[in-house]
Tab-separated table of C-alpha atoms and ligand atoms in Angstrom:
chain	number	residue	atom	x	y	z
A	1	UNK	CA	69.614	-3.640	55.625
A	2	UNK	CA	66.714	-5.778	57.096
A	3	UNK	CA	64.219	-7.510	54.916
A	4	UNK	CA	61.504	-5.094	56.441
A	5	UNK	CA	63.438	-2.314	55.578
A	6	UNK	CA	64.663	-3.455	52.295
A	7	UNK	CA	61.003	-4.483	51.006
A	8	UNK	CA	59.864	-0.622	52.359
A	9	UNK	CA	62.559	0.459	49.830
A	10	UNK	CA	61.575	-1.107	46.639
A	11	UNK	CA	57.941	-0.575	47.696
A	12	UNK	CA	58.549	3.019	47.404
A	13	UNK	CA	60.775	2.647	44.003
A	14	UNK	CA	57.723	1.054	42.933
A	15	UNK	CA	55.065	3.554	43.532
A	16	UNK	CA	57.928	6.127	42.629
A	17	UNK	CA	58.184	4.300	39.170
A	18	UNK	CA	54.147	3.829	38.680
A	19	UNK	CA	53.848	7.832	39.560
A	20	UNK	CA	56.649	8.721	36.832
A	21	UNK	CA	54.632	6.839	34.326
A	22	UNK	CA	51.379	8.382	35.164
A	23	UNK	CA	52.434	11.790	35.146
A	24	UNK	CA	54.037	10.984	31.458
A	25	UNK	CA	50.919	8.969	30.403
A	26	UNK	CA	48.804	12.296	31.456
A	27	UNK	CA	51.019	14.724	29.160
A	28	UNK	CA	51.013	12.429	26.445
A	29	UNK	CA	47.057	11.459	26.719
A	30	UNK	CA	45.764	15.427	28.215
A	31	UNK	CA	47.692	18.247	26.606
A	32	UNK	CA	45.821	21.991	27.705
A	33	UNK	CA	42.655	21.239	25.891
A	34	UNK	CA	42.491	22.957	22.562
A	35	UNK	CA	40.119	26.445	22.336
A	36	UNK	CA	39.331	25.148	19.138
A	37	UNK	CA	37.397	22.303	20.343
A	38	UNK	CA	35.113	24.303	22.584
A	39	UNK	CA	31.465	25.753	21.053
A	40	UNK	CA	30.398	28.126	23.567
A	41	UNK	CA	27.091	28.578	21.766
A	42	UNK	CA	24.535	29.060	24.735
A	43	UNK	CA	20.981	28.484	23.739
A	44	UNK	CA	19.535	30.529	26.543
A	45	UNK	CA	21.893	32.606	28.588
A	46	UNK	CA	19.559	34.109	30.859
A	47	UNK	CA	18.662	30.561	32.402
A	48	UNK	CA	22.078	29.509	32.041
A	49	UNK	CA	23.074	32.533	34.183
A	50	UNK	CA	20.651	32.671	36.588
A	51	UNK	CA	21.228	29.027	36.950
A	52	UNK	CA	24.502	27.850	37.157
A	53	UNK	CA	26.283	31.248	36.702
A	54	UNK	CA	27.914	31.810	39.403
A	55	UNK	CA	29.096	27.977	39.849
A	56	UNK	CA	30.788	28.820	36.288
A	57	UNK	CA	32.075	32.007	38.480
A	58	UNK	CA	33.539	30.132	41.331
A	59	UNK	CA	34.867	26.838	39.477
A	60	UNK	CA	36.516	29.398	37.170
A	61	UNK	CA	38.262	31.207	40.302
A	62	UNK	CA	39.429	28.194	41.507
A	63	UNK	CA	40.863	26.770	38.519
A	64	UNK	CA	42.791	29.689	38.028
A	65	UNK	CA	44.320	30.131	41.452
A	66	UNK	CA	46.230	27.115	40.201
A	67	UNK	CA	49.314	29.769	39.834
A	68	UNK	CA	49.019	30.394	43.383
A	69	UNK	CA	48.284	27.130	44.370
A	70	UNK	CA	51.841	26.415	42.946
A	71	UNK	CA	53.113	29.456	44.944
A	72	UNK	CA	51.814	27.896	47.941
A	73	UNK	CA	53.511	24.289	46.777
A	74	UNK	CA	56.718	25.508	46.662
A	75	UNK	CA	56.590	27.683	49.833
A	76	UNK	CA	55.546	24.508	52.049
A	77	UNK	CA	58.061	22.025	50.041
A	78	UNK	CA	60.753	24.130	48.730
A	79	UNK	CA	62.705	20.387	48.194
A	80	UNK	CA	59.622	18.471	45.893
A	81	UNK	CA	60.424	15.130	44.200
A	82	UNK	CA	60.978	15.097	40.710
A	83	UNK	CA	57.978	13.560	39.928
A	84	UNK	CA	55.942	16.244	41.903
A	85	UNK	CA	57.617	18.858	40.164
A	86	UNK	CA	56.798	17.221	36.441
A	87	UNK	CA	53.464	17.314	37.684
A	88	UNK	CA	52.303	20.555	38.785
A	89	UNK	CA	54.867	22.488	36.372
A	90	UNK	CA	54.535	20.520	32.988
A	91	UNK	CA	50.675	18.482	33.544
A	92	UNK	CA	48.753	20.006	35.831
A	93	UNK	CA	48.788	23.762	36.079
A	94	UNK	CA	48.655	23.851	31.944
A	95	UNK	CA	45.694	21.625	32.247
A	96	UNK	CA	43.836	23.406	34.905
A	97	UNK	CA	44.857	27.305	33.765
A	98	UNK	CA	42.960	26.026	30.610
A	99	UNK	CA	39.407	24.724	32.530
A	100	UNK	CA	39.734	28.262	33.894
A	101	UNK	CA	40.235	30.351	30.918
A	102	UNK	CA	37.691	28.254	29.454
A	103	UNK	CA	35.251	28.691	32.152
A	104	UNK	CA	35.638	31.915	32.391
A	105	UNK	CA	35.095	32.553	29.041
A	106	UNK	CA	31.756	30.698	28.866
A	107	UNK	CA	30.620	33.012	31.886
A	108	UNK	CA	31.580	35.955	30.362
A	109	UNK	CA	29.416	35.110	27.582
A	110	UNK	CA	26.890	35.169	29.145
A	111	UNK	CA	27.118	38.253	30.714
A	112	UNK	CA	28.610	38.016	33.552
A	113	UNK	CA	31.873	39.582	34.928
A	114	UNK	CA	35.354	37.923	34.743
A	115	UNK	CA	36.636	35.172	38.151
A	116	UNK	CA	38.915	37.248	40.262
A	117	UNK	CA	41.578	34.623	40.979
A	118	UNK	CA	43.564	35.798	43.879
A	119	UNK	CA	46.840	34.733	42.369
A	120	UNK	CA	50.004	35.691	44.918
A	121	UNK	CA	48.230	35.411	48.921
A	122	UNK	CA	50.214	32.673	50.600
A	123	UNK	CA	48.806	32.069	54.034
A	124	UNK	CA	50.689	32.601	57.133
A	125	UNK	CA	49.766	28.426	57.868
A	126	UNK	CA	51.068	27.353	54.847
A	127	UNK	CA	54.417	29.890	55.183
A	128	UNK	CA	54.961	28.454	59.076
A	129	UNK	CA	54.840	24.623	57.496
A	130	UNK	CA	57.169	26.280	55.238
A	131	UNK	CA	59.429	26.936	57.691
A	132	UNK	CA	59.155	24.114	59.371
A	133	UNK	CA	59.340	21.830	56.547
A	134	UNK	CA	63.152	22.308	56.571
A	135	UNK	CA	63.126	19.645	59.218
A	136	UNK	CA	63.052	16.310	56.726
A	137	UNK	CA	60.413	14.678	59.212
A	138	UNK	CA	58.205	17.658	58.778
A	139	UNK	CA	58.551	17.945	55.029
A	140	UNK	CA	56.741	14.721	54.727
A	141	UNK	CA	53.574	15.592	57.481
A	142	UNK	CA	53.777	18.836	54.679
A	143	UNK	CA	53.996	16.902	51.487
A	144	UNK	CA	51.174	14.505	53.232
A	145	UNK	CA	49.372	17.419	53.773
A	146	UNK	CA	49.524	18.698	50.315
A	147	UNK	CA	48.552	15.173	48.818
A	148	UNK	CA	45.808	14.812	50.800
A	149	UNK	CA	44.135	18.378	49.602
A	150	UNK	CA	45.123	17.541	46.364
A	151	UNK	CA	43.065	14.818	46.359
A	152	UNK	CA	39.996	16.221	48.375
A	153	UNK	CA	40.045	18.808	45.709
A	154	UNK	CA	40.342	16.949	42.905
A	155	UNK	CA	37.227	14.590	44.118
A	156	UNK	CA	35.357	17.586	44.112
A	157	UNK	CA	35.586	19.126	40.991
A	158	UNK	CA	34.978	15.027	39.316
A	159	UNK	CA	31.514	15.488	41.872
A	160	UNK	CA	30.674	18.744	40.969
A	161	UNK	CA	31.722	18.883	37.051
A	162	UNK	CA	29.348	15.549	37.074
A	163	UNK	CA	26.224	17.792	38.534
A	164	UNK	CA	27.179	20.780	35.952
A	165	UNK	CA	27.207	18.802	33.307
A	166	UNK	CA	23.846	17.228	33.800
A	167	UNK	CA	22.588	20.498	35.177
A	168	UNK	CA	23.432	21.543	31.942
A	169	UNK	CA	22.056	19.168	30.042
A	170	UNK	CA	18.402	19.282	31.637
A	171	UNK	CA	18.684	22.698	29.943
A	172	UNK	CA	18.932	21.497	27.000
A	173	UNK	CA	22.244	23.442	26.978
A	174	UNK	CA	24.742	20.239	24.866
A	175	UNK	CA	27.212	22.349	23.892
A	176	UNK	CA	28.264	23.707	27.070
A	177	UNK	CA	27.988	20.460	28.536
A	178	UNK	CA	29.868	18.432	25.852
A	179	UNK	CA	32.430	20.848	25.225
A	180	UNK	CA	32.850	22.640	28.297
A	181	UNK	CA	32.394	20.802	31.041
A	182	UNK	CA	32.828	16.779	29.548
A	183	UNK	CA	36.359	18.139	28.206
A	184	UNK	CA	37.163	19.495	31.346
A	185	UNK	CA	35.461	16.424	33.455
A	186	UNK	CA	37.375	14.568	31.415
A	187	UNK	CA	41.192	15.594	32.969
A	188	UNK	CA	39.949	15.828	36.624
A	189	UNK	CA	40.333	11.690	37.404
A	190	UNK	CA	44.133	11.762	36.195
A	191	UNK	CA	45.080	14.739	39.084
A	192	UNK	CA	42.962	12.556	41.295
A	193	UNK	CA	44.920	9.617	40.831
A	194	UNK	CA	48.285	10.954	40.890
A	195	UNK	CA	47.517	12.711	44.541
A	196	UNK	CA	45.752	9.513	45.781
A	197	UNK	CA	48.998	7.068	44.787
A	198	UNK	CA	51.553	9.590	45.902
A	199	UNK	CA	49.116	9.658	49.108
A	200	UNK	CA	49.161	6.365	49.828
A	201	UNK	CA	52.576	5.705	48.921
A	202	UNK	CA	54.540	8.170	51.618
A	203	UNK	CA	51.474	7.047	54.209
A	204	UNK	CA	53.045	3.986	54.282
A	205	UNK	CA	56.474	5.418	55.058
A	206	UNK	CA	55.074	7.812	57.730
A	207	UNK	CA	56.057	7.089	61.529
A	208	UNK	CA	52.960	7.162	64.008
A	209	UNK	CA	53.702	10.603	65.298
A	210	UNK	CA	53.447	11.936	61.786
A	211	UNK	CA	50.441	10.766	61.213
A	212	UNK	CA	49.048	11.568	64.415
A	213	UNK	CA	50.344	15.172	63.590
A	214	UNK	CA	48.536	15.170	59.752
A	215	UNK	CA	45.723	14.164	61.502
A	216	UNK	CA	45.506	17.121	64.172
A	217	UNK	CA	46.561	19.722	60.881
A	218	UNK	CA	43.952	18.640	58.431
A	219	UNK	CA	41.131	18.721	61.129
A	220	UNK	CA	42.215	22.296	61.731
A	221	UNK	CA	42.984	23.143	58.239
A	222	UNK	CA	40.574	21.427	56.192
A	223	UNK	CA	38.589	23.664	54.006
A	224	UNK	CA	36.319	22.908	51.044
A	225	UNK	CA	37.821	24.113	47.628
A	226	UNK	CA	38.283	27.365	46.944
A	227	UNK	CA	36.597	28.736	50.208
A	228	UNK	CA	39.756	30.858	51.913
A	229	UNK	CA	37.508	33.412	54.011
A	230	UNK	CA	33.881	33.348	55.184
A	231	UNK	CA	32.508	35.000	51.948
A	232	UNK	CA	33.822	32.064	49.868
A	233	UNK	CA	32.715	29.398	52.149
A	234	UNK	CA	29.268	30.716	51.561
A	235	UNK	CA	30.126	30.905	48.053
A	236	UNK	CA	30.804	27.282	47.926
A	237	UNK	CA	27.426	26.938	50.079
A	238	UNK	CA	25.405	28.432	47.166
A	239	UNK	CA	27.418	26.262	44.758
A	240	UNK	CA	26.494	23.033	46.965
A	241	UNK	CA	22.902	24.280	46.704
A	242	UNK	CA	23.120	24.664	43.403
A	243	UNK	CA	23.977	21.069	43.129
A	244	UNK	CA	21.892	19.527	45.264
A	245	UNK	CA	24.918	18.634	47.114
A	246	UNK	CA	23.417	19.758	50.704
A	247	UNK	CA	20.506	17.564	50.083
A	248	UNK	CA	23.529	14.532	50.242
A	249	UNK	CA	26.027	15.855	51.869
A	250	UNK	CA	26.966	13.363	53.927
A	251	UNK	CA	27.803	11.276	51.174
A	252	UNK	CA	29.360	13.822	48.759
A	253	UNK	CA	31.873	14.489	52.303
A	254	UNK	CA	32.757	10.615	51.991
A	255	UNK	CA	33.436	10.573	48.562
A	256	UNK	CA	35.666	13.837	49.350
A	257	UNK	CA	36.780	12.586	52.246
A	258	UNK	CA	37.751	8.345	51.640
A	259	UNK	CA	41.197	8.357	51.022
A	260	UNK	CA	42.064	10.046	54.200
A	261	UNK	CA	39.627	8.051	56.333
A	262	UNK	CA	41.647	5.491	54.686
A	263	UNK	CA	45.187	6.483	55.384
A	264	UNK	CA	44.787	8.295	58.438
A	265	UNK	CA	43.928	5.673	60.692
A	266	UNK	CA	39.634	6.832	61.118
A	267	UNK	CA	38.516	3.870	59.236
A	268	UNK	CA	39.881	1.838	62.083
A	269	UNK	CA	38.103	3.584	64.572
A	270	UNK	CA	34.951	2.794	62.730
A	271	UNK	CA	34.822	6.079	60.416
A	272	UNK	CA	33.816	6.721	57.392
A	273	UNK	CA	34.434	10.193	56.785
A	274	UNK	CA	36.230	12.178	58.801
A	275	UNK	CA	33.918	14.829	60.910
A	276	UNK	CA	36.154	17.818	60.081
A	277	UNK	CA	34.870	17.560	56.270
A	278	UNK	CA	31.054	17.351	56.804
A	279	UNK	CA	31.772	20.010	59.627
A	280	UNK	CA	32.872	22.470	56.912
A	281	UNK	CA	30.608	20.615	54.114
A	282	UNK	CA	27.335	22.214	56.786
A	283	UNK	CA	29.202	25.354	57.816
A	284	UNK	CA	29.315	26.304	54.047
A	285	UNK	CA	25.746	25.387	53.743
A	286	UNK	CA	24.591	27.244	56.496
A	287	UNK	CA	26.646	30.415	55.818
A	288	UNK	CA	24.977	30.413	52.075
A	289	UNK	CA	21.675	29.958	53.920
A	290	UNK	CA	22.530	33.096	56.706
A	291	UNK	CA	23.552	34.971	53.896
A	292	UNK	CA	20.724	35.115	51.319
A	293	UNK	CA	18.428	35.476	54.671
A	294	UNK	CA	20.181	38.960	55.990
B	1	FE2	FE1	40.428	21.501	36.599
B	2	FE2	FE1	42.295	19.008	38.456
Protein backbone atom coordinates (compact mmCIF):
# COMPACT_ATOMS: atom_id res chain seq x y z
CA UNK A 1 0.00 0.00 0.00
CA UNK A 2 1.39 3.57 -0.70
CA UNK A 3 1.91 6.06 2.04
CA UNK A 4 -0.92 8.22 0.34
CA UNK A 5 -3.10 5.49 0.41
CA UNK A 6 -2.20 4.12 3.71
CA UNK A 7 -2.54 7.67 5.56
CA UNK A 8 -6.29 7.91 3.57
CA UNK A 9 -6.92 4.66 5.53
CA UNK A 10 -6.27 5.51 9.06
CA UNK A 11 -7.68 8.98 8.30
CA UNK A 12 -10.92 7.38 7.78
CA UNK A 13 -10.47 4.83 10.94
CA UNK A 14 -10.06 7.99 12.62
CA UNK A 15 -13.11 9.93 11.80
CA UNK A 16 -14.82 6.36 11.86
CA UNK A 17 -13.60 6.07 15.58
CA UNK A 18 -14.44 9.95 16.57
CA UNK A 19 -18.15 9.28 14.92
CA UNK A 20 -18.60 5.95 17.11
CA UNK A 21 -17.85 7.98 20.14
CA UNK A 22 -20.13 10.78 19.34
CA UNK A 23 -23.02 8.84 18.56
CA UNK A 24 -22.40 6.96 22.15
CA UNK A 25 -21.61 10.30 23.91
CA UNK A 26 -25.19 11.57 22.42
CA UNK A 27 -27.19 8.44 23.93
CA UNK A 28 -25.49 8.64 27.04
CA UNK A 29 -25.71 12.70 27.38
CA UNK A 30 -29.58 13.08 25.25
CA UNK A 31 -31.92 10.23 26.04
CA UNK A 32 -35.82 11.15 24.40
CA UNK A 33 -36.36 14.08 26.65
CA UNK A 34 -38.57 13.24 29.55
CA UNK A 35 -42.59 14.50 29.30
CA UNK A 36 -42.14 15.09 32.76
CA UNK A 37 -39.84 17.90 32.37
CA UNK A 38 -42.03 19.87 30.02
CA UNK A 39 -44.74 22.70 31.59
CA UNK A 40 -46.87 23.46 28.77
CA UNK A 41 -48.58 26.19 30.77
CA UNK A 42 -49.31 28.95 28.05
CA UNK A 43 -49.99 32.32 29.50
CA UNK A 44 -51.88 33.58 26.50
CA UNK A 45 -52.79 31.10 23.84
CA UNK A 46 -54.52 33.26 21.57
CA UNK A 47 -51.20 35.32 20.88
CA UNK A 48 -49.25 32.31 21.10
CA UNK A 49 -51.44 30.88 18.29
CA UNK A 50 -51.89 33.52 16.17
CA UNK A 51 -48.24 34.03 16.50
CA UNK A 52 -46.12 31.28 16.20
CA UNK A 53 -48.86 28.59 15.77
CA UNK A 54 -48.45 27.31 12.86
CA UNK A 55 -44.42 27.31 13.08
CA UNK A 56 -45.30 24.91 16.20
CA UNK A 57 -47.55 23.16 13.28
CA UNK A 58 -44.88 22.74 10.74
CA UNK A 59 -41.69 22.09 13.08
CA UNK A 60 -43.99 19.46 14.63
CA UNK A 61 -44.65 17.80 11.03
CA UNK A 62 -41.27 17.71 10.36
CA UNK A 63 -40.00 16.26 13.41
CA UNK A 64 -42.25 13.56 13.09
CA UNK A 65 -41.64 12.53 9.51
CA UNK A 66 -38.44 11.34 11.15
CA UNK A 67 -40.08 7.63 10.64
CA UNK A 68 -40.16 8.30 7.09
CA UNK A 69 -37.15 10.05 6.87
CA UNK A 70 -35.65 6.64 8.04
CA UNK A 71 -37.80 4.92 5.34
CA UNK A 72 -36.23 7.05 2.87
CA UNK A 73 -32.52 6.25 4.57
CA UNK A 74 -32.73 2.85 4.10
CA UNK A 75 -34.29 2.88 0.58
CA UNK A 76 -31.25 5.09 -0.82
CA UNK A 77 -28.50 3.06 1.38
CA UNK A 78 -29.89 -0.27 1.95
CA UNK A 79 -25.88 -1.19 3.04
CA UNK A 80 -25.38 1.90 5.99
CA UNK A 81 -22.28 1.78 8.23
CA UNK A 82 -22.66 0.71 11.58
CA UNK A 83 -22.24 3.86 12.97
CA UNK A 84 -25.04 5.37 10.71
CA UNK A 85 -27.29 2.79 11.69
CA UNK A 86 -26.61 3.43 15.73
CA UNK A 87 -27.49 6.76 14.85
CA UNK A 88 -30.70 7.15 13.24
CA UNK A 89 -32.15 3.81 14.93
CA UNK A 90 -30.96 4.12 18.66
CA UNK A 91 -30.10 8.43 18.93
CA UNK A 92 -31.73 10.20 16.59
CA UNK A 93 -35.21 9.18 15.58
CA UNK A 94 -36.02 8.63 19.60
CA UNK A 95 -34.76 12.09 20.07
CA UNK A 96 -36.55 13.79 17.31
CA UNK A 97 -40.10 11.57 17.51
CA UNK A 98 -39.98 13.23 21.04
CA UNK A 99 -39.50 17.26 19.81
CA UNK A 100 -42.50 16.19 17.72
CA UNK A 101 -44.81 14.68 20.14
CA UNK A 102 -43.84 17.43 22.26
CA UNK A 103 -44.53 20.06 19.79
CA UNK A 104 -47.41 18.84 18.86
CA UNK A 105 -48.72 18.66 22.05
CA UNK A 106 -48.01 22.30 22.94
CA UNK A 107 -50.02 23.23 19.65
CA UNK A 108 -52.75 21.27 20.43
CA UNK A 109 -53.06 23.11 23.53
CA UNK A 110 -53.61 25.74 22.26
CA UNK A 111 -56.18 24.93 20.08
CA UNK A 112 -55.05 24.03 17.21
CA UNK A 113 -55.32 20.72 15.21
CA UNK A 114 -52.75 17.84 15.37
CA UNK A 115 -49.22 17.92 12.49
CA UNK A 116 -50.14 15.52 9.77
CA UNK A 117 -46.76 13.83 9.33
CA UNK A 118 -46.79 12.08 6.07
CA UNK A 119 -45.06 9.02 7.42
CA UNK A 120 -44.59 6.16 4.41
CA UNK A 121 -44.20 8.56 0.75
CA UNK A 122 -40.75 7.69 -0.52
CA UNK A 123 -40.04 9.73 -3.60
CA UNK A 124 -39.46 8.29 -6.92
CA UNK A 125 -35.69 10.42 -6.69
CA UNK A 126 -34.79 9.00 -3.66
CA UNK A 127 -36.12 5.19 -4.85
CA UNK A 128 -33.97 5.68 -8.40
CA UNK A 129 -30.66 6.59 -6.07
CA UNK A 130 -31.90 3.57 -4.45
CA UNK A 131 -31.44 1.63 -7.21
CA UNK A 132 -28.59 2.93 -8.24
CA UNK A 133 -26.85 2.93 -5.04
CA UNK A 134 -26.16 -0.81 -5.56
CA UNK A 135 -23.23 0.36 -7.59
CA UNK A 136 -20.53 0.95 -4.47
CA UNK A 137 -19.37 4.29 -6.28
CA UNK A 138 -22.90 5.50 -6.24
CA UNK A 139 -23.69 4.50 -2.69
CA UNK A 140 -21.25 7.05 -1.55
CA UNK A 141 -22.56 10.26 -4.08
CA UNK A 142 -26.01 8.73 -2.04
CA UNK A 143 -24.65 8.55 1.44
CA UNK A 144 -22.95 12.16 0.53
CA UNK A 145 -26.14 13.16 -0.41
CA UNK A 146 -27.87 12.12 2.68
CA UNK A 147 -25.10 13.77 4.96
CA UNK A 148 -25.25 16.78 3.39
CA UNK A 149 -29.30 17.20 4.00
CA UNK A 150 -28.75 15.98 7.22
CA UNK A 151 -26.81 18.68 7.99
CA UNK A 152 -28.71 21.53 6.06
CA UNK A 153 -31.57 20.35 8.12
CA UNK A 154 -30.19 20.13 11.20
CA UNK A 155 -28.71 23.93 10.82
CA UNK A 156 -32.08 24.88 10.41
CA UNK A 157 -33.98 23.75 13.11
CA UNK A 158 -30.58 25.18 15.64
CA UNK A 159 -31.63 28.75 13.42
CA UNK A 160 -35.09 28.51 13.72
CA UNK A 161 -35.55 26.86 17.39
CA UNK A 162 -33.12 30.03 18.30
CA UNK A 163 -35.92 32.61 16.74
CA UNK A 164 -38.87 30.48 18.55
CA UNK A 165 -37.45 30.57 21.52
CA UNK A 166 -36.89 34.27 21.71
CA UNK A 167 -40.11 34.79 19.83
CA UNK A 168 -41.37 33.19 22.68
CA UNK A 169 -39.87 34.84 25.16
CA UNK A 170 -40.80 38.53 23.96
CA UNK A 171 -44.21 37.06 24.88
CA UNK A 172 -43.49 36.69 27.97
CA UNK A 173 -44.34 33.01 27.25
CA UNK A 174 -40.93 31.18 29.70
CA UNK A 175 -42.34 28.11 29.96
CA UNK A 176 -42.77 27.24 26.48
CA UNK A 177 -39.56 28.62 25.75
CA UNK A 178 -37.54 26.97 28.58
CA UNK A 179 -39.15 23.78 28.43
CA UNK A 180 -40.20 23.38 25.03
CA UNK A 181 -38.15 24.75 22.78
CA UNK A 182 -34.49 25.20 25.01
CA UNK A 183 -34.94 21.26 25.68
CA UNK A 184 -35.45 20.63 22.26
CA UNK A 185 -32.72 23.42 21.01
CA UNK A 186 -30.75 21.78 23.18
CA UNK A 187 -30.31 18.13 21.06
CA UNK A 188 -30.30 19.82 17.58
CA UNK A 189 -26.16 20.71 17.63
CA UNK A 190 -25.30 16.89 18.40
CA UNK A 191 -27.34 15.64 14.88
CA UNK A 192 -25.55 18.60 13.39
CA UNK A 193 -22.28 17.47 14.24
CA UNK A 194 -22.52 13.92 13.57
CA UNK A 195 -23.80 14.74 9.73
CA UNK A 196 -21.11 17.49 9.36
CA UNK A 197 -18.01 14.92 10.49
CA UNK A 198 -19.44 11.98 8.63
CA UNK A 199 -19.70 14.78 5.74
CA UNK A 200 -16.47 15.76 5.71
CA UNK A 201 -14.98 12.55 6.38
CA UNK A 202 -16.26 10.44 3.05
CA UNK A 203 -15.69 14.07 1.07
CA UNK A 204 -12.33 13.42 1.46
CA UNK A 205 -12.53 9.90 0.06
CA UNK A 206 -14.75 11.00 -2.89
CA UNK A 207 -13.15 10.87 -6.54
CA UNK A 208 -13.73 14.18 -8.65
CA UNK A 209 -16.53 12.73 -10.68
CA UNK A 210 -18.44 12.06 -7.51
CA UNK A 211 -18.34 15.14 -6.40
CA UNK A 212 -18.98 16.75 -9.54
CA UNK A 213 -22.11 14.40 -9.61
CA UNK A 214 -23.29 15.51 -5.68
CA UNK A 215 -22.89 18.73 -6.89
CA UNK A 216 -25.29 18.55 -10.07
CA UNK A 217 -27.97 16.32 -7.51
CA UNK A 218 -28.13 18.70 -4.63
CA UNK A 219 -28.61 21.79 -6.98
CA UNK A 220 -31.54 19.87 -8.41
CA UNK A 221 -32.69 18.36 -5.27
CA UNK A 222 -32.13 20.79 -2.67
CA UNK A 223 -35.19 21.72 -0.80
CA UNK A 224 -35.65 23.61 2.48
CA UNK A 225 -36.90 21.32 5.40
CA UNK A 226 -39.93 19.88 5.35
CA UNK A 227 -41.18 21.62 2.07
CA UNK A 228 -41.95 18.31 -0.35
CA UNK A 229 -44.68 20.08 -2.68
CA UNK A 230 -45.50 23.73 -3.44
CA UNK A 231 -48.00 24.06 -0.48
CA UNK A 232 -45.19 23.29 2.01
CA UNK A 233 -42.64 25.43 0.45
CA UNK A 234 -45.01 28.25 1.11
CA UNK A 235 -45.51 26.83 4.39
CA UNK A 236 -41.92 27.15 5.19
CA UNK A 237 -42.25 30.79 3.51
CA UNK A 238 -44.74 31.84 6.25
CA UNK A 239 -42.50 30.15 8.83
CA UNK A 240 -39.37 32.25 7.44
CA UNK A 241 -41.66 35.28 7.81
CA UNK A 242 -42.50 34.45 10.92
CA UNK A 243 -38.91 34.57 11.83
CA UNK A 244 -37.73 37.31 10.28
CA UNK A 245 -35.68 34.97 8.35
CA UNK A 246 -36.59 36.66 4.78
CA UNK A 247 -35.50 39.92 6.14
CA UNK A 248 -31.72 37.91 6.29
CA UNK A 249 -31.95 35.43 4.18
CA UNK A 250 -28.99 35.55 2.59
CA UNK A 251 -27.23 34.89 5.61
CA UNK A 252 -29.56 32.34 7.28
CA UNK A 253 -28.85 30.33 3.43
CA UNK A 254 -25.00 30.50 4.43
CA UNK A 255 -25.32 29.33 7.71
CA UNK A 256 -27.60 26.44 6.05
CA UNK A 257 -25.61 26.18 3.37
CA UNK A 258 -21.43 26.33 4.72
CA UNK A 259 -20.52 22.96 4.97
CA UNK A 260 -21.32 22.17 1.44
CA UNK A 261 -19.82 25.37 0.02
CA UNK A 262 -17.08 23.89 1.94
CA UNK A 263 -16.84 20.37 0.69
CA UNK A 264 -18.16 20.74 -2.61
CA UNK A 265 -15.58 22.63 -4.18
CA UNK A 266 -17.88 26.45 -4.39
CA UNK A 267 -15.74 28.03 -1.83
CA UNK A 268 -12.95 27.74 -4.33
CA UNK A 269 -14.71 29.34 -6.93
CA UNK A 270 -15.21 32.25 -4.65
CA UNK A 271 -18.72 31.11 -3.05
CA UNK A 272 -20.13 31.41 -0.14
CA UNK A 273 -23.31 29.78 -0.32
CA UNK A 274 -24.30 27.85 -2.87
CA UNK A 275 -27.14 29.66 -5.23
CA UNK A 276 -29.42 26.59 -5.26
CA UNK A 277 -30.19 27.27 -1.37
CA UNK A 278 -31.04 31.04 -1.45
CA UNK A 279 -32.86 30.08 -4.82
CA UNK A 280 -35.29 27.93 -2.79
CA UNK A 281 -34.69 30.14 0.55
CA UNK A 282 -36.72 33.23 -2.04
CA UNK A 283 -38.95 30.77 -3.88
CA UNK A 284 -40.43 29.80 -0.42
CA UNK A 285 -40.69 33.39 0.43
CA UNK A 286 -42.32 34.42 -2.51
CA UNK A 287 -44.80 31.49 -2.71
CA UNK A 288 -45.92 32.48 1.11
CA UNK A 289 -46.17 36.03 -0.25
CA UNK A 290 -48.40 34.81 -3.69
CA UNK A 291 -50.32 32.88 -1.45
CA UNK A 292 -51.73 35.12 1.33
CA UNK A 293 -52.20 37.72 -1.77
CA UNK A 294 -54.73 35.32 -3.95
FE1 LIG B 1 -35.49 17.81 16.40
FE1 LIG C 1 -32.28 17.02 14.91
Amino acid sequence: MSQRRLADVSRARSTEQRLVEHVDRLGEEHPPIDLASVDFTVRDAAAVNARFGHVLDYTARVELEVDRNVLELTTMLPDPPEVDRHFYADVWQPQEVRHGQILDELQVRLGRPPAQPDLDTVSVKLRLLGALGRLPQVQDVSRMLYYLTGQATERSAVLAYNLLHDGLTELGETAAAETVVAQIRRQEPGHHAFYAMSARGLAAQLAGWQRWLVRRLRALSFAPVGANDAGQLADFGDVMTTLGIHRDLERFATMVGRVEVELLGAAERGLAVPPYVVAAFREAVELARARAAA
